[in-house]
CSV table of C-alpha atoms in Angstrom, one decimal:
chain,number,residue,atom,x,y,z
A,1,UNK,CA,-36.2,-30.8,-180.7
A,2,UNK,CA,-32.4,-30.3,-180.3
A,3,UNK,CA,-30.6,-30.9,-183.5
A,4,UNK,CA,-28.0,-32.7,-183.8
A,5,UNK,CA,-24.3,-31.4,-184.9
A,6,UNK,CA,-23.7,-35.4,-186.0
A,7,UNK,CA,-26.0,-35.3,-189.4
A,8,UNK,CA,-23.6,-37.1,-191.8
A,9,UNK,CA,-23.2,-39.8,-188.9
A,10,UNK,CA,-23.6,-43.0,-190.3
A,11,UNK,CA,-26.3,-44.8,-188.3
A,12,UNK,CA,-25.8,-49.2,-187.5
A,13,UNK,CA,-27.5,-51.8,-186.4
A,14,UNK,CA,-26.1,-55.3,-186.4
A,15,UNK,CA,-27.1,-58.4,-183.6
A,16,UNK,CA,-26.3,-62.3,-183.9
A,17,UNK,CA,-27.7,-64.8,-182.0
A,18,UNK,CA,-25.8,-68.0,-180.0
A,19,UNK,CA,-26.2,-70.7,-183.0
A,20,UNK,CA,-26.7,-73.3,-181.0
A,21,UNK,CA,-29.8,-74.0,-178.1
A,22,UNK,CA,-28.7,-73.6,-174.8
A,23,UNK,CA,-28.9,-76.8,-172.8
A,24,UNK,CA,-31.9,-76.4,-170.2
A,25,UNK,CA,-30.5,-76.2,-166.9
A,26,UNK,CA,-26.9,-74.5,-168.6
A,27,UNK,CA,-25.5,-72.6,-165.7
A,28,UNK,CA,-24.8,-69.9,-167.6
A,29,UNK,CA,-25.0,-69.0,-171.9
A,30,UNK,CA,-24.3,-66.0,-174.2
A,31,UNK,CA,-27.6,-65.3,-176.2
A,32,UNK,CA,-26.8,-62.9,-178.2
A,33,UNK,CA,-24.9,-59.7,-179.0
A,34,UNK,CA,-24.4,-56.4,-181.0
A,35,UNK,CA,-23.5,-53.5,-181.7
A,36,UNK,CA,-25.1,-50.5,-182.6
A,37,UNK,CA,-23.8,-46.7,-183.7
A,38,UNK,CA,-27.5,-44.7,-182.2
A,39,UNK,CA,-28.7,-41.9,-183.7
A,40,UNK,CA,-29.0,-38.9,-181.9
A,41,UNK,CA,-31.5,-39.2,-178.7
A,42,UNK,CA,-31.8,-42.6,-179.2
A,43,UNK,CA,-33.8,-44.2,-176.3
A,44,UNK,CA,-34.8,-47.8,-175.2
A,45,UNK,CA,-37.3,-48.3,-172.7
A,46,UNK,CA,-38.1,-47.6,-170.1
A,47,UNK,CA,-38.6,-51.0,-170.0
A,48,UNK,CA,-37.9,-54.6,-168.7
A,49,UNK,CA,-35.9,-57.8,-169.8
A,50,UNK,CA,-35.8,-61.4,-168.6
A,51,UNK,CA,-32.1,-61.9,-168.9
A,52,UNK,CA,-28.7,-60.2,-168.2
A,53,UNK,CA,-27.0,-57.4,-170.7
A,54,UNK,CA,-24.2,-55.0,-170.4
A,55,UNK,CA,-23.7,-52.7,-173.2
A,56,UNK,CA,-19.9,-50.7,-173.6
A,57,UNK,CA,-19.7,-47.8,-175.3
A,58,UNK,CA,-17.2,-47.3,-177.8
A,59,UNK,CA,-17.7,-43.7,-178.7
A,60,UNK,CA,-20.0,-40.9,-177.5
A,61,UNK,CA,-22.2,-40.3,-174.7
A,62,UNK,CA,-25.3,-40.8,-173.3
A,63,UNK,CA,-27.4,-41.6,-170.2
A,64,UNK,CA,-28.4,-45.0,-168.0
A,65,UNK,CA,-31.1,-44.7,-165.7
A,66,UNK,CA,-31.9,-47.9,-162.9
A,67,UNK,CA,-32.9,-47.4,-159.6
A,68,UNK,CA,-33.8,-44.1,-159.2
A,69,UNK,CA,-30.5,-43.3,-160.2
A,70,UNK,CA,-29.2,-41.2,-163.7
A,71,UNK,CA,-25.9,-42.5,-164.6
A,72,UNK,CA,-24.2,-39.8,-167.2
A,73,UNK,CA,-22.1,-41.6,-169.5
A,74,UNK,CA,-18.6,-42.2,-172.4
A,75,UNK,CA,-16.5,-44.0,-174.2
A,76,UNK,CA,-14.7,-46.8,-172.1
A,77,UNK,CA,-17.5,-47.0,-169.8
A,78,UNK,CA,-19.7,-50.2,-169.5
A,79,UNK,CA,-23.3,-50.3,-168.0
A,80,UNK,CA,-25.3,-53.7,-166.4
A,81,UNK,CA,-29.5,-54.5,-167.1
A,82,UNK,CA,-30.2,-56.9,-164.3
A,83,UNK,CA,-33.6,-59.3,-165.0
A,84,UNK,CA,-36.6,-58.1,-164.4
A,85,UNK,CA,-35.1,-54.3,-163.1
A,86,UNK,CA,-37.0,-51.1,-165.0
A,87,UNK,CA,-34.8,-49.4,-166.7
A,88,UNK,CA,-34.1,-46.7,-169.8
A,89,UNK,CA,-31.2,-45.0,-171.0
A,90,UNK,CA,-30.5,-42.8,-173.9
A,91,UNK,CA,-28.5,-41.6,-176.8
A,92,UNK,CA,-26.7,-37.7,-176.2
A,93,UNK,CA,-28.0,-35.3,-179.5
A,94,UNK,CA,-24.6,-34.6,-180.7
A,95,UNK,CA,-22.7,-36.9,-179.6
A,96,UNK,CA,-24.9,-40.5,-179.9
A,97,UNK,CA,-23.1,-43.0,-178.3
A,98,UNK,CA,-21.7,-46.4,-180.0
A,99,UNK,CA,-22.0,-49.4,-177.9
A,100,UNK,CA,-22.2,-53.0,-178.3
A,101,UNK,CA,-23.8,-55.3,-175.9
A,102,UNK,CA,-24.6,-59.2,-174.4
A,103,UNK,CA,-26.9,-60.4,-173.4
A,104,UNK,CA,-26.5,-63.9,-171.1
A,105,UNK,CA,-28.8,-65.9,-168.4
A,106,UNK,CA,-28.0,-68.9,-165.9
A,107,UNK,CA,-28.0,-69.6,-162.4
A,108,UNK,CA,-23.9,-69.0,-163.3
A,109,UNK,CA,-23.7,-65.1,-163.9
A,110,UNK,CA,-25.7,-63.7,-160.5
A,111,UNK,CA,-22.8,-65.7,-158.4
A,112,UNK,CA,-20.3,-64.0,-161.2
A,113,UNK,CA,-21.7,-60.4,-161.4
A,114,UNK,CA,-21.5,-60.8,-157.6
A,115,UNK,CA,-18.6,-61.9,-157.1
A,116,UNK,CA,-16.6,-58.8,-159.3
A,117,UNK,CA,-19.4,-56.6,-157.4
A,118,UNK,CA,-21.4,-55.4,-160.4
A,119,UNK,CA,-25.4,-54.8,-160.0
A,120,UNK,CA,-28.4,-52.5,-160.6
A,121,UNK,CA,-27.5,-50.9,-157.4
A,122,UNK,CA,-23.7,-50.6,-158.6
A,123,UNK,CA,-24.0,-51.3,-162.6
A,124,UNK,CA,-21.1,-48.9,-163.7
A,125,UNK,CA,-17.6,-50.0,-165.0
A,126,UNK,CA,-15.4,-47.7,-165.5
A,127,UNK,CA,-13.0,-49.6,-168.1
A,128,UNK,CA,-10.2,-46.5,-168.8
A,129,UNK,CA,-10.8,-47.3,-172.6
A,130,UNK,CA,-9.4,-50.4,-172.0
A,131,UNK,CA,-9.1,-52.1,-175.3
A,132,UNK,CA,-8.9,-55.6,-174.4
A,133,UNK,CA,-12.9,-55.2,-173.4
A,134,UNK,CA,-14.2,-54.3,-177.2
A,135,UNK,CA,-12.4,-57.0,-178.6
A,136,UNK,CA,-13.6,-59.6,-176.4
A,137,UNK,CA,-17.5,-58.3,-177.7
A,138,UNK,CA,-16.0,-58.4,-180.8
A,139,UNK,CA,-15.0,-62.3,-180.0
A,140,UNK,CA,-17.8,-63.1,-179.5
A,141,UNK,CA,-19.7,-61.9,-182.5
A,142,UNK,CA,-17.4,-63.4,-184.1
A,143,UNK,CA,-17.9,-67.3,-182.7
A,144,UNK,CA,-21.4,-66.2,-183.4
A,145,UNK,CA,-21.2,-65.5,-187.1
A,146,UNK,CA,-18.9,-68.5,-187.2
A,147,UNK,CA,-21.9,-70.8,-186.6
A,148,UNK,CA,-19.1,-73.6,-185.6
A,149,UNK,CA,-19.9,-76.3,-183.4
A,150,UNK,CA,-18.0,-74.9,-180.8
A,151,UNK,CA,-19.1,-71.3,-181.0
A,152,UNK,CA,-21.2,-71.0,-177.2
A,153,UNK,CA,-18.4,-73.2,-175.6
A,154,UNK,CA,-15.7,-69.9,-176.9
A,155,UNK,CA,-18.5,-67.4,-176.2
A,156,UNK,CA,-19.0,-68.6,-172.7
A,157,UNK,CA,-14.9,-68.6,-172.4
A,158,UNK,CA,-14.9,-65.2,-173.6
A,159,UNK,CA,-17.5,-63.9,-171.1
A,160,UNK,CA,-15.5,-65.3,-168.5
A,161,UNK,CA,-12.7,-63.2,-169.2
A,162,UNK,CA,-14.9,-60.4,-170.0
A,163,UNK,CA,-15.7,-61.0,-166.2
A,164,UNK,CA,-11.6,-61.1,-165.3
A,165,UNK,CA,-11.7,-57.9,-166.9
A,166,UNK,CA,-14.0,-56.1,-164.8
A,167,UNK,CA,-13.1,-57.4,-162.0
A,168,UNK,CA,-9.7,-55.4,-162.6
A,169,UNK,CA,-10.8,-52.0,-163.3
A,170,UNK,CA,-13.5,-52.1,-160.6
A,171,UNK,CA,-10.7,-53.1,-157.7
A,172,UNK,CA,-9.4,-49.5,-157.3
A,173,UNK,CA,-13.1,-47.7,-157.3
A,174,UNK,CA,-14.3,-50.4,-154.8
A,175,UNK,CA,-11.3,-49.5,-152.9
A,176,UNK,CA,-12.5,-47.0,-150.1
A,177,UNK,CA,-10.2,-47.5,-146.9
A,178,UNK,CA,-5.8,-47.6,-147.6
A,179,UNK,CA,-4.7,-50.8,-148.1
A,180,UNK,CA,-2.2,-50.7,-144.4
A,181,UNK,CA,-5.9,-51.5,-143.2
A,182,UNK,CA,-7.1,-54.1,-145.4
A,183,UNK,CA,-3.9,-55.5,-146.2
A,184,UNK,CA,-3.9,-58.2,-143.2
A,185,UNK,CA,-7.5,-59.4,-143.6
A,186,UNK,CA,-6.7,-59.9,-147.4
A,187,UNK,CA,-3.7,-62.3,-146.5
A,188,UNK,CA,-5.9,-64.0,-143.6
A,189,UNK,CA,-8.6,-64.3,-146.8
A,190,UNK,CA,-5.8,-65.9,-149.0
A,191,UNK,CA,-4.4,-68.4,-146.4
A,192,UNK,CA,-8.1,-69.3,-145.8
A,193,UNK,CA,-8.5,-69.7,-148.9
A,194,UNK,CA,-5.9,-72.1,-149.8
A,195,UNK,CA,-5.8,-74.1,-146.7
A,196,UNK,CA,-9.7,-74.2,-147.3
A,197,UNK,CA,-8.4,-75.8,-151.0
A,198,UNK,CA,-5.3,-77.9,-150.5
A,199,UNK,CA,-6.8,-79.7,-146.8
A,200,UNK,CA,-6.6,-82.9,-149.0
A,201,UNK,CA,-2.8,-81.9,-150.3
A,202,UNK,CA,0.2,-82.8,-148.3
A,203,UNK,CA,1.0,-79.2,-147.9
A,204,UNK,CA,3.0,-77.6,-145.3
A,205,UNK,CA,2.3,-74.2,-143.5
A,206,UNK,CA,6.0,-72.6,-145.3
A,207,UNK,CA,4.7,-73.5,-148.5
A,208,UNK,CA,1.7,-71.5,-147.8
A,209,UNK,CA,4.1,-69.2,-146.9
A,210,UNK,CA,5.9,-69.0,-149.7
A,211,UNK,CA,3.0,-69.8,-152.7
A,212,UNK,CA,1.8,-66.7,-151.2
A,213,UNK,CA,5.0,-64.3,-150.3
A,214,UNK,CA,5.4,-64.2,-146.9
A,215,UNK,CA,8.1,-65.0,-143.9
A,216,UNK,CA,6.4,-68.1,-142.4
A,217,UNK,CA,6.4,-65.9,-138.4
A,218,UNK,CA,4.6,-62.8,-140.1
A,219,UNK,CA,1.7,-64.9,-141.4
A,220,UNK,CA,1.4,-67.4,-138.5
A,221,UNK,CA,1.0,-64.6,-136.4
A,222,UNK,CA,-1.1,-62.3,-139.3
A,223,UNK,CA,-3.9,-65.9,-138.8
A,224,UNK,CA,-3.7,-66.1,-135.3
A,225,UNK,CA,-4.7,-62.6,-135.0
A,226,UNK,CA,-7.7,-62.8,-137.0
A,227,UNK,CA,-8.9,-66.3,-136.3
A,228,UNK,CA,-8.1,-66.8,-133.0
A,229,UNK,CA,-6.0,-70.1,-134.3
A,230,UNK,CA,-2.6,-71.1,-135.8
A,231,UNK,CA,-2.5,-72.2,-139.0
A,232,UNK,CA,-1.4,-75.3,-138.0
A,233,UNK,CA,-4.1,-75.8,-135.6
A,234,UNK,CA,-6.4,-74.8,-138.7
A,235,UNK,CA,-5.6,-76.8,-141.1
A,236,UNK,CA,-5.7,-80.1,-138.3
A,237,UNK,CA,-9.7,-78.9,-137.5
A,238,UNK,CA,-10.1,-78.6,-141.3
A,239,UNK,CA,-9.1,-82.0,-142.5
A,240,UNK,CA,-10.9,-83.9,-139.4
A,241,UNK,CA,-14.3,-82.0,-139.4
A,242,UNK,CA,-13.9,-83.5,-143.4
A,243,UNK,CA,-12.5,-86.9,-142.5
A,244,UNK,CA,-16.4,-87.1,-139.8
A,245,UNK,CA,-18.3,-86.1,-142.9
A,246,UNK,CA,-17.0,-88.6,-145.2
A,247,UNK,CA,-17.1,-91.2,-142.2
A,248,UNK,CA,-21.1,-90.0,-141.5
A,249,UNK,CA,-21.4,-90.0,-145.2
A,250,UNK,CA,-19.5,-92.4,-147.0
A,251,UNK,CA,-19.7,-95.8,-145.1
A,252,UNK,CA,-18.1,-97.9,-148.2
A,253,UNK,CA,-14.9,-96.6,-147.2
A,254,UNK,CA,-11.9,-97.5,-145.3
A,255,UNK,CA,-10.7,-95.0,-142.0
A,256,UNK,CA,-7.8,-95.6,-144.0
A,257,UNK,CA,-9.1,-94.1,-147.0
A,258,UNK,CA,-10.8,-91.3,-145.1
A,259,UNK,CA,-7.4,-90.5,-143.6
A,260,UNK,CA,-5.4,-90.1,-147.1
A,261,UNK,CA,-8.6,-88.9,-148.8
A,262,UNK,CA,-8.2,-86.0,-146.2
A,263,UNK,CA,-4.6,-85.3,-146.1
A,264,UNK,CA,-3.1,-87.5,-143.2
A,265,UNK,CA,-0.6,-90.4,-144.2
A,266,UNK,CA,0.0,-92.2,-141.4
A,267,UNK,CA,-3.5,-93.6,-139.9
A,268,UNK,CA,-2.6,-94.3,-136.9
A,269,UNK,CA,-1.4,-90.3,-136.8
A,270,UNK,CA,-5.4,-89.4,-138.0
A,271,UNK,CA,-6.6,-91.8,-135.5
A,272,UNK,CA,-4.6,-90.9,-132.6
A,273,UNK,CA,-5.4,-87.0,-133.5
A,274,UNK,CA,-9.2,-87.6,-134.1
A,275,UNK,CA,-10.4,-89.5,-131.0
A,276,UNK,CA,-8.2,-86.5,-129.0
A,277,UNK,CA,-11.1,-83.9,-130.6
A,278,UNK,CA,-13.9,-85.7,-130.3
A,279,UNK,CA,-13.2,-88.2,-127.5
A,280,UNK,CA,-13.9,-91.4,-129.9
A,281,UNK,CA,-12.3,-93.4,-132.3
A,282,UNK,CA,-12.9,-93.1,-136.3
A,283,UNK,CA,-14.4,-96.5,-136.1
A,284,UNK,CA,-16.4,-95.9,-133.0
A,285,UNK,CA,-17.8,-92.5,-134.4
A,286,UNK,CA,-18.8,-93.7,-137.0
A,287,UNK,CA,-20.7,-97.0,-135.6
A,288,UNK,CA,-22.7,-94.9,-133.6
A,289,UNK,CA,-23.6,-92.7,-136.5
A,290,UNK,CA,-24.8,-95.3,-138.1
A,291,UNK,CA,-26.0,-97.8,-135.7
A,292,UNK,CA,-27.2,-95.5,-132.3
A,293,UNK,CA,-28.0,-98.0,-129.6
A,294,UNK,CA,-32.0,-97.1,-129.2
A,295,UNK,CA,-32.7,-95.5,-126.0
A,296,UNK,CA,-35.3,-97.5,-123.4
């Protein structure tokens, strides 16, 4: 067996659990957090867990194996363990790692990890020794140690901040094409997100272009190139589609209320545009949907 050159190192293990009982069906819950200065060759697993677990390495080295791949990791690296995945990891014999960890669960966890690009197929984040990441792990531990009424909420907020740090660290790692080939698509995606989120507000294409930092003519040309529609046409169709949904699903709302709810300030203009696109007035459309004529 190898002889460790760190025989005089002080080994430690500490973990603290969420003092609050998780609410059934909660979208995201931090279960526990801890840290350890491991012994040389310390090797948990092979094993599976039934929650998400992220380790962040503060110092030292080790290996992590998942889905047939083995990763050599060191200070500043983090690795993800997903529920049900067979994994194992081991501390280096000469420089055993000192790491911290967070365990969490909930349907929101899967969506957030997917958004930032972390999974068993890509479980590693090279954070470049960002001090803020280690600080966020410590703050979650402190929140649980306080055993205050807001510990669970504070831990969830800190986990969101941690994911934001990971997303920023992963961004350059995920760039596989030059900016010139993806910039247009990214700009259009920003515009689509802007319109989809704010269609009910009195927005204009000029305001959107200014908010996103582009010239209106350039943005409109780019938008049409990628979607086949101008931003004005896309916004109009989006509003009319939302109105059609409300006409079907919210019979207690008047046509004027629906027009206002989807961003039309003038109900007469709304009715005119609706009829032009669907060959029926809003009232006629609603009656046809809610009171269809029986087929003889």
